[in-house]
Amino acid sequence: MTRAAYANEVTNKTTPALALRHVTKRHGAGDAAVTALDQVSLSIPRGTFTAVMGPSGSGKSTLLHCAAGLDRPDSGSVVLDGYELTDADETALTRLRRERMGFVFQSFNLVPTLTVAQNVALPLEFAGRRADPRQVRGLLARLGLGDRIDHRPAELSGGQQQRVAIARAMLSQPAIVFADEPTGALDTQAAREVLGILREAVSGTGQTIVMVTHDPVAASYADAVVFFADGRIVDTMSRPDAAAVAARMAGLSAPAGRSGGAR
Ligand code: ADP
Ligand code: MG
């Protein structure tokens, strides 16, 4: 390996998948302005699974939007896979999203007229690349969908559809996968399967995942939980267990005035 290649290798291993520094984002203007993120700093190491939790309105979606370059912070810096998003124009952001990020949503967002294999290959084809059919088949087999590749989404259960969406998000081995309530529409058993798959993608293949969830059991599959309240990170927990996460969330969700604070 050349010295430059070695230096590059070292940089790639040590640069976080995602780093936010002092990110502030306001929605609206004037008296109606809401500070959705207030000086948020956060670093997501490569190959880790992070859960983001917090009461409704605490800034979780705004965090994901700023991290993915879908929202521009008012101040602060967002560096994804070594790229400063706050300097990038829309064309560059679109490219970064296509090439370096994967997305999984609560509603699976599959194209109903396409087969499972075609859905999985779609983002890569949008990026102007051809999906290797063997790779698509291999990934689907790994996610327990080997006998479903020619089915349409409507022929699958919710859990199966979400596994297709996960395969679609991970095919290009993006630097980071953002998942917003990925188990929100699933029953307990299907949710467990999906969480097991996300966990395995991190432990087995080194995928980096950031998942917003309100479910303490879902969060317990992560390596760490970051707790938001009022646009700020108020706590973090590593190797979380569901009971501890639930207890922490109960504290955060207490109605204003009952927690003994001055607000
Ligand atoms: P969460 O995902 O944790 O529920 P959000 O990031 O969606 O929180 O919202 C954070 C705050 O910003 C909330 O007070 C919300 O009402 C406000 N907000 C979010 N998006 C907008 C928007 N497009 N316009 C105005 N206010 C918004
Ligand atoms: Mg939200």
PDB file of C-alpha atoms and ligand atoms in Angstrom:
ATOM      1  CA  MET A   1       0.000   0.000   0.000  1.00  0.00           C
ATOM      2  CA  THR A   2       1.326   3.464  -0.882  1.00  0.00           C
ATOM      3  CA  ARG A   3       1.718   6.024   1.854  1.00  0.00           C
ATOM      4  CA  ALA A   4      -1.163   8.088   0.439  1.00  0.00           C
ATOM      5  CA  ALA A   5      -3.409   5.034   0.294  1.00  0.00           C
ATOM      6  CA  TYR A   6      -2.465   4.155   3.846  1.00  0.00           C
ATOM      7  CA  ALA A   7      -3.217   7.695   5.037  1.00  0.00           C
ATOM      8  CA  ASN A   8      -6.557   7.510   3.252  1.00  0.00           C
ATOM      9  CA  GLU A   9      -7.309   4.181   4.879  1.00  0.00           C
ATOM     10  CA  VAL A  10      -6.536   5.553   8.331  1.00  0.00           C
ATOM     11  CA  THR A  11      -8.699   8.624   7.681  1.00  0.00           C
ATOM     12  CA  ASN A  12     -11.591   6.497   6.489  1.00  0.00           C
ATOM     13  CA  LYS A  13     -11.487   4.303   9.562  1.00  0.00           C
ATOM     14  CA  THR A  14     -11.254   7.146  12.043  1.00  0.00           C
ATOM     15  CA  THR A  15     -13.565   9.725  10.426  1.00  0.00           C
ATOM     16  CA  PRO A  16     -17.018   9.278  11.903  1.00  0.00           C
ATOM     17  CA  ALA A  17     -19.801   8.244   9.531  1.00  0.00           C
ATOM     18  CA  LEU A  18     -21.609  11.386  10.662  1.00  0.00           C
ATOM     19  CA  ALA A  19     -20.571  14.371  12.731  1.00  0.00           C
ATOM     20  CA  LEU A  20     -22.742  17.322  13.708  1.00  0.00           C
ATOM     21  CA  ARG A  21     -21.114  20.302  15.371  1.00  0.00           C
ATOM     22  CA  HIS A  22     -23.171  22.991  17.067  1.00  0.00           C
ATOM     23  CA  VAL A  23     -26.080  22.524  14.686  1.00  0.00           C
ATOM     24  CA  THR A  24     -28.951  24.956  15.196  1.00  0.00           C
ATOM     25  CA  LYS A  25     -32.116  24.797  13.093  1.00  0.00           C
ATOM     26  CA  ARG A  26     -35.160  27.026  13.458  1.00  0.00           C
ATOM     27  CA  HIS A  27     -38.494  26.477  11.737  1.00  0.00           C
ATOM     28  CA  GLY A  28     -40.731  29.425  10.932  1.00  0.00           C
ATOM     29  CA  ALA A  29     -39.979  33.105  11.513  1.00  0.00           C
ATOM     30  CA  GLY A  30     -40.576  35.882  13.995  1.00  0.00           C
ATOM     31  CA  ASP A  31     -42.702  35.145  17.053  1.00  0.00           C
ATOM     32  CA  ALA A  32     -43.755  31.789  15.581  1.00  0.00           C
ATOM     33  CA  ALA A  33     -40.150  30.563  15.190  1.00  0.00           C
ATOM     34  CA  VAL A  34     -39.366  27.238  16.832  1.00  0.00           C
ATOM     35  CA  THR A  35     -35.820  26.155  17.618  1.00  0.00           C
ATOM     36  CA  ALA A  36     -36.003  22.514  16.526  1.00  0.00           C
ATOM     37  CA  LEU A  37     -32.271  21.878  17.069  1.00  0.00           C
ATOM     38  CA  ASP A  38     -30.319  23.951  19.554  1.00  0.00           C
ATOM     39  CA  GLN A  39     -26.516  23.690  19.254  1.00  0.00           C
ATOM     40  CA  VAL A  40     -26.548  19.930  18.729  1.00  0.00           C
ATOM     41  CA  SER A  41     -23.188  18.161  18.542  1.00  0.00           C
ATOM     42  CA  LEU A  42     -23.083  14.448  17.844  1.00  0.00           C
ATOM     43  CA  SER A  43     -20.619  11.967  16.391  1.00  0.00           C
ATOM     44  CA  ILE A  44     -21.665   8.592  14.975  1.00  0.00           C
ATOM     45  CA  PRO A  45     -18.745   6.147  14.648  1.00  0.00           C
ATOM     46  CA  ARG A  46     -18.665   3.811  11.656  1.00  0.00           C
ATOM     47  CA  GLY A  47     -20.145   0.380  12.124  1.00  0.00           C
ATOM     48  CA  THR A  48     -22.436   1.373  14.984  1.00  0.00           C
ATOM     49  CA  PHE A  49     -26.193   1.263  15.557  1.00  0.00           C
ATOM     50  CA  THR A  50     -27.578   4.383  17.255  1.00  0.00           C
ATOM     51  CA  ALA A  51     -31.150   4.944  18.394  1.00  0.00           C
ATOM     52  CA  VAL A  52     -32.519   8.487  18.672  1.00  0.00           C
ATOM     53  CA  MET A  53     -35.354   8.955  21.150  1.00  0.00           C
ATOM     54  CA  GLY A  54     -37.291  11.826  22.639  1.00  0.00           C
ATOM     55  CA  PRO A  55     -40.804  13.185  23.085  1.00  0.00           C
ATOM     56  CA  SER A  56     -42.821  14.312  20.088  1.00  0.00           C
ATOM     57  CA  GLY A  57     -41.535  17.677  18.882  1.00  0.00           C
ATOM     58  CA  SER A  58     -38.078  17.244  20.454  1.00  0.00           C
ATOM     59  CA  GLY A  59     -36.263  17.560  17.106  1.00  0.00           C
ATOM     60  CA  LYS A  60     -35.656  13.968  16.006  1.00  0.00           C
ATOM     61  CA  SER A  61     -36.985  14.347  12.466  1.00  0.00           C
ATOM     62  CA  THR A  62     -35.224  17.676  12.048  1.00  0.00           C
ATOM     63  CA  LEU A  63     -32.001  15.952  13.119  1.00  0.00           C
ATOM     64  CA  LEU A  64     -32.407  13.274  10.437  1.00  0.00           C
ATOM     65  CA  HIS A  65     -33.299  15.902   7.825  1.00  0.00           C
ATOM     66  CA  CYS A  66     -30.228  18.003   8.631  1.00  0.00           C
ATOM     67  CA  ALA A  67     -28.000  14.912   8.725  1.00  0.00           C
ATOM     68  CA  ALA A  68     -29.259  13.852   5.285  1.00  0.00           C
ATOM     69  CA  GLY A  69     -28.963  17.319   3.756  1.00  0.00           C
ATOM     70  CA  LEU A  70     -32.750  17.591   3.311  1.00  0.00           C
ATOM     71  CA  ASP A  71     -32.844  20.566   5.675  1.00  0.00           C
ATOM     72  CA  ARG A  72     -30.158  23.234   5.971  1.00  0.00           C
ATOM     73  CA  PRO A  73     -29.069  24.187   9.477  1.00  0.00           C
ATOM     74  CA  ASP A  74     -29.099  27.890  10.366  1.00  0.00           C
ATOM     75  CA  SER A  75     -25.662  27.418  11.850  1.00  0.00           C
ATOM     76  CA  GLY A  76     -23.193  24.670  12.627  1.00  0.00           C
ATOM     77  CA  SER A  77     -21.654  21.945  10.534  1.00  0.00           C
ATOM     78  CA  VAL A  78     -22.767  18.530   9.284  1.00  0.00           C
ATOM     79  CA  VAL A  79     -20.053  16.201   7.970  1.00  0.00           C
ATOM     80  CA  LEU A  80     -21.277  12.955   6.408  1.00  0.00           C
ATOM     81  CA  ASP A  81     -18.708  10.348   5.378  1.00  0.00           C
ATOM     82  CA  GLY A  82     -16.106  13.127   5.403  1.00  0.00           C
ATOM     83  CA  TYR A  83     -18.197  15.546   3.273  1.00  0.00           C
ATOM     84  CA  GLU A  84     -19.294  18.902   4.653  1.00  0.00           C
ATOM     85  CA  LEU A  85     -22.992  19.077   3.734  1.00  0.00           C
ATOM     86  CA  THR A  86     -23.473  22.694   4.727  1.00  0.00           C
ATOM     87  CA  ASP A  87     -21.146  23.789   1.880  1.00  0.00           C
ATOM     88  CA  ALA A  88     -22.705  21.512  -0.757  1.00  0.00           C
ATOM     89  CA  ASP A  89     -25.151  22.686  -3.447  1.00  0.00           C
ATOM     90  CA  GLU A  90     -28.362  20.787  -4.222  1.00  0.00           C
ATOM     91  CA  THR A  91     -26.784  18.731  -7.007  1.00  0.00           C
ATOM     92  CA  ALA A  92     -23.976  17.595  -4.751  1.00  0.00           C
ATOM     93  CA  LEU A  93     -26.426  16.843  -1.929  1.00  0.00           C
ATOM     94  CA  THR A  94     -28.595  14.729  -4.223  1.00  0.00           C
ATOM     95  CA  ARG A  95     -25.521  12.789  -5.266  1.00  0.00           C
ATOM     96  CA  LEU A  96     -24.347  12.310  -1.702  1.00  0.00           C
ATOM     97  CA  ARG A  97     -27.791  11.049  -0.741  1.00  0.00           C
ATOM     98  CA  ARG A  98     -27.873   8.593  -3.638  1.00  0.00           C
ATOM     99  CA  GLU A  99     -24.364   7.299  -3.176  1.00  0.00           C
ATOM    100  CA  ARG A 100     -23.689   7.444   0.529  1.00  0.00           C
ATOM    101  CA  MET A 101     -27.009   7.297   2.374  1.00  0.00           C
ATOM    102  CA  GLY A 102     -29.828   4.819   2.664  1.00  0.00           C
ATOM    103  CA  PHE A 103     -33.320   5.549   3.981  1.00  0.00           C
ATOM    104  CA  VAL A 104     -35.930   3.391   5.678  1.00  0.00           C
ATOM    105  CA  PHE A 105     -39.300   4.852   6.674  1.00  0.00           C
ATOM    106  CA  GLN A 106     -42.260   3.742   8.738  1.00  0.00           C
ATOM    107  CA  SER A 107     -44.325   3.395   5.545  1.00  0.00           C
ATOM    108  CA  PHE A 108     -42.233   1.120   3.378  1.00  0.00           C
ATOM    109  CA  ASN A 109     -42.501   3.324   0.256  1.00  0.00           C
ATOM    110  CA  LEU A 110     -42.085   0.500  -2.243  1.00  0.00           C
ATOM    111  CA  VAL A 111     -43.176   0.968  -5.858  1.00  0.00           C
ATOM    112  CA  PRO A 112     -46.268  -1.264  -6.180  1.00  0.00           C
ATOM    113  CA  THR A 113     -45.837  -2.030  -9.892  1.00  0.00           C
ATOM    114  CA  LEU A 114     -42.231  -3.236  -9.538  1.00  0.00           C
ATOM    115  CA  THR A 115     -41.035  -6.611  -8.280  1.00  0.00           C
ATOM    116  CA  VAL A 116     -39.062  -6.995  -5.082  1.00  0.00           C
ATOM    117  CA  ALA A 117     -35.790  -7.248  -7.018  1.00  0.00           C
ATOM    118  CA  GLN A 118     -36.641  -4.182  -9.123  1.00  0.00           C
ATOM    119  CA  ASN A 119     -37.520  -2.163  -6.018  1.00  0.00           C
ATOM    120  CA  VAL A 120     -34.208  -3.069  -4.418  1.00  0.00           C
ATOM    121  CA  ALA A 121     -32.247  -2.091  -7.537  1.00  0.00           C
ATOM    122  CA  LEU A 122     -34.080   1.222  -8.054  1.00  0.00           C
ATOM    123  CA  PRO A 123     -31.876   3.675  -6.093  1.00  0.00           C
ATOM    124  CA  LEU A 124     -28.742   2.345  -7.746  1.00  0.00           C
ATOM    125  CA  GLU A 125     -30.349   2.784 -11.160  1.00  0.00           C
ATOM    126  CA  PHE A 126     -31.376   6.338 -10.269  1.00  0.00           C
ATOM    127  CA  ALA A 127     -27.706   6.896  -9.526  1.00  0.00           C
ATOM    128  CA  GLY A 128     -26.892   5.728 -13.057  1.00  0.00           C
ATOM    129  CA  ARG A 129     -25.371   2.427 -12.004  1.00  0.00           C
ATOM    130  CA  ARG A 130     -26.451  -1.108 -12.791  1.00  0.00           C
ATOM    131  CA  ALA A 131     -27.360  -3.401  -9.944  1.00  0.00           C
ATOM    132  CA  ASP A 132     -25.647  -6.783 -10.048  1.00  0.00           C
ATOM    133  CA  PRO A 133     -28.553  -9.287 -10.075  1.00  0.00           C
ATOM    134  CA  ARG A 134     -26.493 -11.823  -8.137  1.00  0.00           C
ATOM    135  CA  GLN A 135     -25.787  -9.255  -5.437  1.00  0.00           C
ATOM    136  CA  VAL A 136     -29.495  -8.348  -5.248  1.00  0.00           C
ATOM    137  CA  ARG A 137     -30.457 -12.009  -4.965  1.00  0.00           C
ATOM    138  CA  GLY A 138     -27.757 -12.656  -2.347  1.00  0.00           C
ATOM    139  CA  LEU A 139     -28.865  -9.724  -0.213  1.00  0.00           C
ATOM    140  CA  LEU A 140     -32.540 -10.711  -0.441  1.00  0.00           C
ATOM    141  CA  ALA A 141     -31.673 -14.296   0.483  1.00  0.00           C
ATOM    142  CA  ARG A 142     -29.755 -13.026   3.506  1.00  0.00           C
ATOM    143  CA  LEU A 143     -32.856 -11.108   4.606  1.00  0.00           C
ATOM    144  CA  GLY A 144     -35.046 -14.208   4.257  1.00  0.00           C
ATOM    145  CA  LEU A 145     -36.663 -13.093   0.991  1.00  0.00           C
ATOM    146  CA  GLY A 146     -34.903 -15.447  -1.404  1.00  0.00           C
ATOM    147  CA  ASP A 147     -38.205 -16.937  -2.581  1.00  0.00           C
ATOM    148  CA  ARG A 148     -39.903 -13.552  -2.979  1.00  0.00           C
ATOM    149  CA  ILE A 149     -37.707 -11.733  -5.506  1.00  0.00           C
ATOM    150  CA  ASP A 150     -40.278 -11.756  -8.313  1.00  0.00           C
ATOM    151  CA  HIS A 151     -43.267 -10.912  -6.103  1.00  0.00           C
ATOM    152  CA  ARG A 152     -44.975  -7.507  -6.003  1.00  0.00           C
ATOM    153  CA  PRO A 153     -45.103  -5.606  -2.684  1.00  0.00           C
ATOM    154  CA  ALA A 154     -48.866  -6.236  -2.281  1.00  0.00           C
ATOM    155  CA  GLU A 155     -48.148  -9.988  -2.157  1.00  0.00           C
ATOM    156  CA  LEU A 156     -45.938  -9.558   0.924  1.00  0.00           C
ATOM    157  CA  SER A 157     -46.609  -9.031   4.628  1.00  0.00           C
ATOM    158  CA  GLY A 158     -45.690  -5.715   6.260  1.00  0.00           C
ATOM    159  CA  GLY A 159     -42.562  -7.194   7.801  1.00  0.00           C
ATOM    160  CA  GLN A 160     -41.481  -8.613   4.454  1.00  0.00           C
ATOM    161  CA  GLN A 161     -42.093  -5.271   2.751  1.00  0.00           C
ATOM    162  CA  GLN A 162     -39.952  -3.510   5.332  1.00  0.00           C
ATOM    163  CA  ARG A 163     -37.193  -6.080   4.768  1.00  0.00           C
ATOM    164  CA  VAL A 164     -37.337  -5.218   1.053  1.00  0.00           C
ATOM    165  CA  ALA A 165     -37.019  -1.528   1.970  1.00  0.00           C
ATOM    166  CA  ILE A 166     -33.986  -2.374   4.119  1.00  0.00           C
ATOM    167  CA  ALA A 167     -32.401  -4.308   1.260  1.00  0.00           C
ATOM    168  CA  ARG A 168     -33.040  -1.300  -0.998  1.00  0.00           C
ATOM    169  CA  ALA A 169     -31.388   1.023   1.533  1.00  0.00           C
ATOM    170  CA  MET A 170     -28.347  -1.226   1.983  1.00  0.00           C
ATOM    171  CA  LEU A 171     -27.605  -2.535  -1.518  1.00  0.00           C
ATOM    172  CA  SER A 172     -25.022   0.142  -2.299  1.00  0.00           C
ATOM    173  CA  GLN A 173     -23.404  -0.300   1.133  1.00  0.00           C
ATOM    174  CA  PRO A 174     -23.991   3.357   2.016  1.00  0.00           C
ATOM    175  CA  ALA A 175     -21.898   5.105   4.634  1.00  0.00           C
ATOM    176  CA  ILE A 176     -25.011   5.434   6.766  1.00  0.00           C
ATOM    177  CA  VAL A 177     -28.610   4.247   6.829  1.00  0.00           C
ATOM    178  CA  PHE A 178     -31.229   6.555   8.368  1.00  0.00           C
ATOM    179  CA  ALA A 179     -34.307   4.774   9.665  1.00  0.00           C
ATOM    180  CA  ASP A 180     -37.288   6.832  10.879  1.00  0.00           C
ATOM    181  CA  GLU A 181     -39.596   4.657  13.021  1.00  0.00           C
ATOM    182  CA  PRO A 182     -38.884   1.573  10.855  1.00  0.00           C
ATOM    183  CA  THR A 183     -41.000  -0.683  13.086  1.00  0.00           C
ATOM    184  CA  GLY A 184     -43.819   1.812  13.670  1.00  0.00           C
ATOM    185  CA  ALA A 185     -46.243   0.039  11.334  1.00  0.00           C
ATOM    186  CA  LEU A 186     -45.333  -3.549  12.265  1.00  0.00           C
ATOM    187  CA  ASP A 187     -46.665  -6.082  14.754  1.00  0.00           C
ATOM    188  CA  THR A 188     -44.356  -7.262  17.522  1.00  0.00           C
ATOM    189  CA  GLN A 189     -43.058 -10.341  15.729  1.00  0.00           C
ATOM    190  CA  ALA A 190     -42.368  -8.541  12.435  1.00  0.00           C
ATOM    191  CA  ALA A 191     -40.750  -5.667  14.356  1.00  0.00           C
ATOM    192  CA  ARG A 192     -38.374  -8.105  16.049  1.00  0.00           C
ATOM    193  CA  GLU A 193     -37.377  -9.614  12.705  1.00  0.00           C
ATOM    194  CA  VAL A 194     -36.691  -6.191  11.226  1.00  0.00           C
ATOM    195  CA  LEU A 195     -34.682  -5.101  14.283  1.00  0.00           C
ATOM    196  CA  GLY A 196     -32.719  -8.355  14.174  1.00  0.00           C
ATOM    197  CA  ILE A 197     -31.863  -7.648  10.543  1.00  0.00           C
ATOM    198  CA  LEU A 198     -30.707  -4.104  11.319  1.00  0.00           C
ATOM    199  CA  ARG A 199     -28.644  -5.402  14.245  1.00  0.00           C
ATOM    200  CA  GLU A 200     -27.044  -8.075  12.043  1.00  0.00           C
ATOM    201  CA  ALA A 201     -26.238  -5.538   9.306  1.00  0.00           C
ATOM    202  CA  VAL A 202     -24.201  -3.606  11.873  1.00  0.00           C
ATOM    203  CA  SER A 203     -22.589  -6.535  13.704  1.00  0.00           C
ATOM    204  CA  GLY A 204     -22.081  -8.715  10.636  1.00  0.00           C
ATOM    205  CA  THR A 205     -21.211  -6.332   7.823  1.00  0.00           C
ATOM    206  CA  GLY A 206     -20.273  -3.098   9.606  1.00  0.00           C
ATOM    207  CA  GLN A 207     -23.190  -1.031   8.325  1.00  0.00           C
ATOM    208  CA  THR A 208     -23.767   2.239  10.216  1.00  0.00           C
ATOM    209  CA  ILE A 209     -27.385   2.869  11.224  1.00  0.00           C
ATOM    210  CA  VAL A 210     -29.143   5.781  12.911  1.00  0.00           C
ATOM    211  CA  MET A 211     -32.722   4.936  13.880  1.00  0.00           C
ATOM    212  CA  VAL A 212     -35.409   7.215  15.295  1.00  0.00           C
ATOM    213  CA  THR A 213     -37.832   5.263  17.455  1.00  0.00           C
ATOM    214  CA  HIS A 214     -40.213   5.791  20.347  1.00  0.00           C
ATOM    215  CA  ASP A 215     -40.101   2.094  21.284  1.00  0.00           C
ATOM    216  CA  PRO A 216     -37.698   1.192  24.137  1.00  0.00           C
ATOM    217  CA  VAL A 217     -37.538  -2.417  22.905  1.00  0.00           C
ATOM    218  CA  ALA A 218     -36.461  -1.230  19.450  1.00  0.00           C
ATOM    219  CA  ALA A 219     -33.860   1.048  21.048  1.00  0.00           C
ATOM    220  CA  SER A 220     -32.458  -1.904  23.024  1.00  0.00           C
ATOM    221  CA  TYR A 221     -31.200  -3.424  19.755  1.00  0.00           C
ATOM    222  CA  ALA A 222     -28.893  -0.414  19.276  1.00  0.00           C
ATOM    223  CA  ASP A 223     -25.367   0.070  20.609  1.00  0.00           C
ATOM    224  CA  ALA A 224     -26.288   3.437  22.056  1.00  0.00           C
ATOM    225  CA  VAL A 225     -29.303   5.677  22.587  1.00  0.00           C
ATOM    226  CA  VAL A 226     -29.244   9.461  22.246  1.00  0.00           C
ATOM    227  CA  PHE A 227     -32.104  11.204  24.084  1.00  0.00           C
ATOM    228  CA  PHE A 228     -33.513  14.492  22.803  1.00  0.00           C
ATOM    229  CA  ALA A 229     -35.708  17.032  24.558  1.00  0.00           C
ATOM    230  CA  ASP A 230     -36.515  20.542  23.352  1.00  0.00           C
ATOM    231  CA  GLY A 231     -33.996  20.329  20.505  1.00  0.00           C
ATOM    232  CA  ARG A 232     -31.079  19.345  22.702  1.00  0.00           C
ATOM    233  CA  ILE A 233     -29.302  16.116  23.552  1.00  0.00           C
ATOM    234  CA  VAL A 234     -30.089  15.586  27.200  1.00  0.00           C
ATOM    235  CA  ASP A 235     -28.628  12.118  27.733  1.00  0.00           C
ATOM    236  CA  THR A 236     -26.945   9.157  26.085  1.00  0.00           C
ATOM    237  CA  MET A 237     -26.958   5.500  27.091  1.00  0.00           C
ATOM    238  CA  SER A 238     -24.672   2.777  25.812  1.00  0.00           C
ATOM    239  CA  ARG A 239     -25.612  -0.904  25.652  1.00  0.00           C
ATOM    240  CA  PRO A 240     -29.187   0.043  26.477  1.00  0.00           C
ATOM    241  CA  ASP A 241     -31.740  -2.339  27.911  1.00  0.00           C
ATOM    242  CA  ALA A 242     -35.423  -1.733  27.292  1.00  0.00           C
ATOM    243  CA  ALA A 243     -36.387  -1.137  30.921  1.00  0.00           C
ATOM    244  CA  ALA A 244     -33.695   1.490  31.468  1.00  0.00           C
ATOM    245  CA  VAL A 245     -34.645   3.220  28.215  1.00  0.00           C
ATOM    246  CA  ALA A 246     -38.336   3.228  29.169  1.00  0.00           C
ATOM    247  CA  ALA A 247     -37.519   4.703  32.578  1.00  0.00           C
ATOM    248  CA  ARG A 248     -35.425   7.464  31.006  1.00  0.00           C
ATOM    249  CA  MET A 249     -38.130   8.265  28.464  1.00  0.00           C
ATOM    250  CA  ALA A 250     -40.785   8.451  31.194  1.00  0.00           C
ATOM    251  CA  GLY A 251     -38.671  11.118  32.877  1.00  0.00           C
ATOM    252  CA  LEU A 252     -38.347  13.112  29.652  1.00  0.00           C
ATOM    253  CA  SER A 253     -42.035  12.903  28.808  1.00  0.00           C
ATOM    254  CA  ALA A 254     -43.208  14.185  32.209  1.00  0.00           C
ATOM    255  CA  PRO A 255     -45.553  17.125  31.762  1.00  0.00           C
ATOM    256  CA  ALA A 256     -43.857  20.513  32.145  1.00  0.00           C
ATOM    257  CA  GLY A 257     -43.952  21.743  35.712  1.00  0.00           C
ATOM    258  CA  ARG A 258     -44.119  18.302  37.304  1.00  0.00           C
ATOM    259  CA  SER A 259     -40.413  17.582  37.082  1.00  0.00           C
ATOM    260  CA  GLY A 260     -39.547  20.278  39.608  1.00  0.00           C
ATOM    261  CA  GLY A 261     -37.838  22.454  37.006  1.00  0.00           C
ATOM    262  CA  ALA A 262     -38.278  26.204  36.852  1.00  0.00           C
ATOM    263  CA  ARG A 263     -39.885  26.185  33.408  1.00  0.00           C
TER     264      ARG A 263
HETATM  265  P1  ADP B   1     -39.864  15.131  16.390  1.00  0.00           P
HETATM  266  O1  ADP B   1     -39.486  14.414  15.134  1.00  0.00           O
HETATM  267  O2  ADP B   1     -38.988  14.814  17.561  1.00  0.00           O
HETATM  268  O3  ADP B   1     -41.318  14.947  16.740  1.00  0.00           O
HETATM  269  P2  ADP B   1     -39.509  17.537  14.805  1.00  0.00           P
HETATM  270  O4  ADP B   1     -38.090  17.592  14.403  1.00  0.00           O
HETATM  271  O5  ADP B   1     -40.487  17.083  13.804  1.00  0.00           O
HETATM  272  O6  ADP B   1     -39.655  16.705  16.161  1.00  0.00           O
HETATM  273  O7  ADP B   1     -39.981  18.983  15.292  1.00  0.00           O
HETATM  274  C1  ADP B   1     -39.234  19.797  16.207  1.00  0.00           C
HETATM  275  C2  ADP B   1     -39.961  21.115  16.413  1.00  0.00           C
HETATM  276  O8  ADP B   1     -39.952  21.861  15.200  1.00  0.00           O
HETATM  277  C3  ADP B   1     -41.427  20.953  16.793  1.00  0.00           C
HETATM  278  O9  ADP B   1     -41.764  22.000  17.674  1.00  0.00           O
HETATM  279  C4  ADP B   1     -42.141  21.107  15.476  1.00  0.00           C
HETATM  280  O10 ADP B   1     -43.457  21.596  15.668  1.00  0.00           O
HETATM  281  C5  ADP B   1     -41.269  22.110  14.746  1.00  0.00           C
HETATM  282  N1  ADP B   1     -41.278  21.917  13.283  1.00  0.00           N
HETATM  283  C6  ADP B   1     -40.833  20.852  12.615  1.00  0.00           C
HETATM  284  N2  ADP B   1     -40.948  21.017  11.289  1.00  0.00           N
HETATM  285  C7  ADP B   1     -41.484  22.230  11.112  1.00  0.00           C
HETATM  286  C8  ADP B   1     -41.843  23.023   9.966  1.00  0.00           C
HETATM  287  N3  ADP B   1     -41.664  22.553   8.720  1.00  0.00           N
HETATM  288  N4  ADP B   1     -42.379  24.253  10.175  1.00  0.00           N
HETATM  289  C9  ADP B   1     -42.563  24.725  11.415  1.00  0.00           C
HETATM  290  N5  ADP B   1     -42.226  24.060  12.537  1.00  0.00           N
HETATM  291  C10 ADP B   1     -41.712  22.831  12.393  1.00  0.00           C
HETATM  292 MG    MG B   2     -40.602  13.155  13.944  1.00  0.00          MG
END
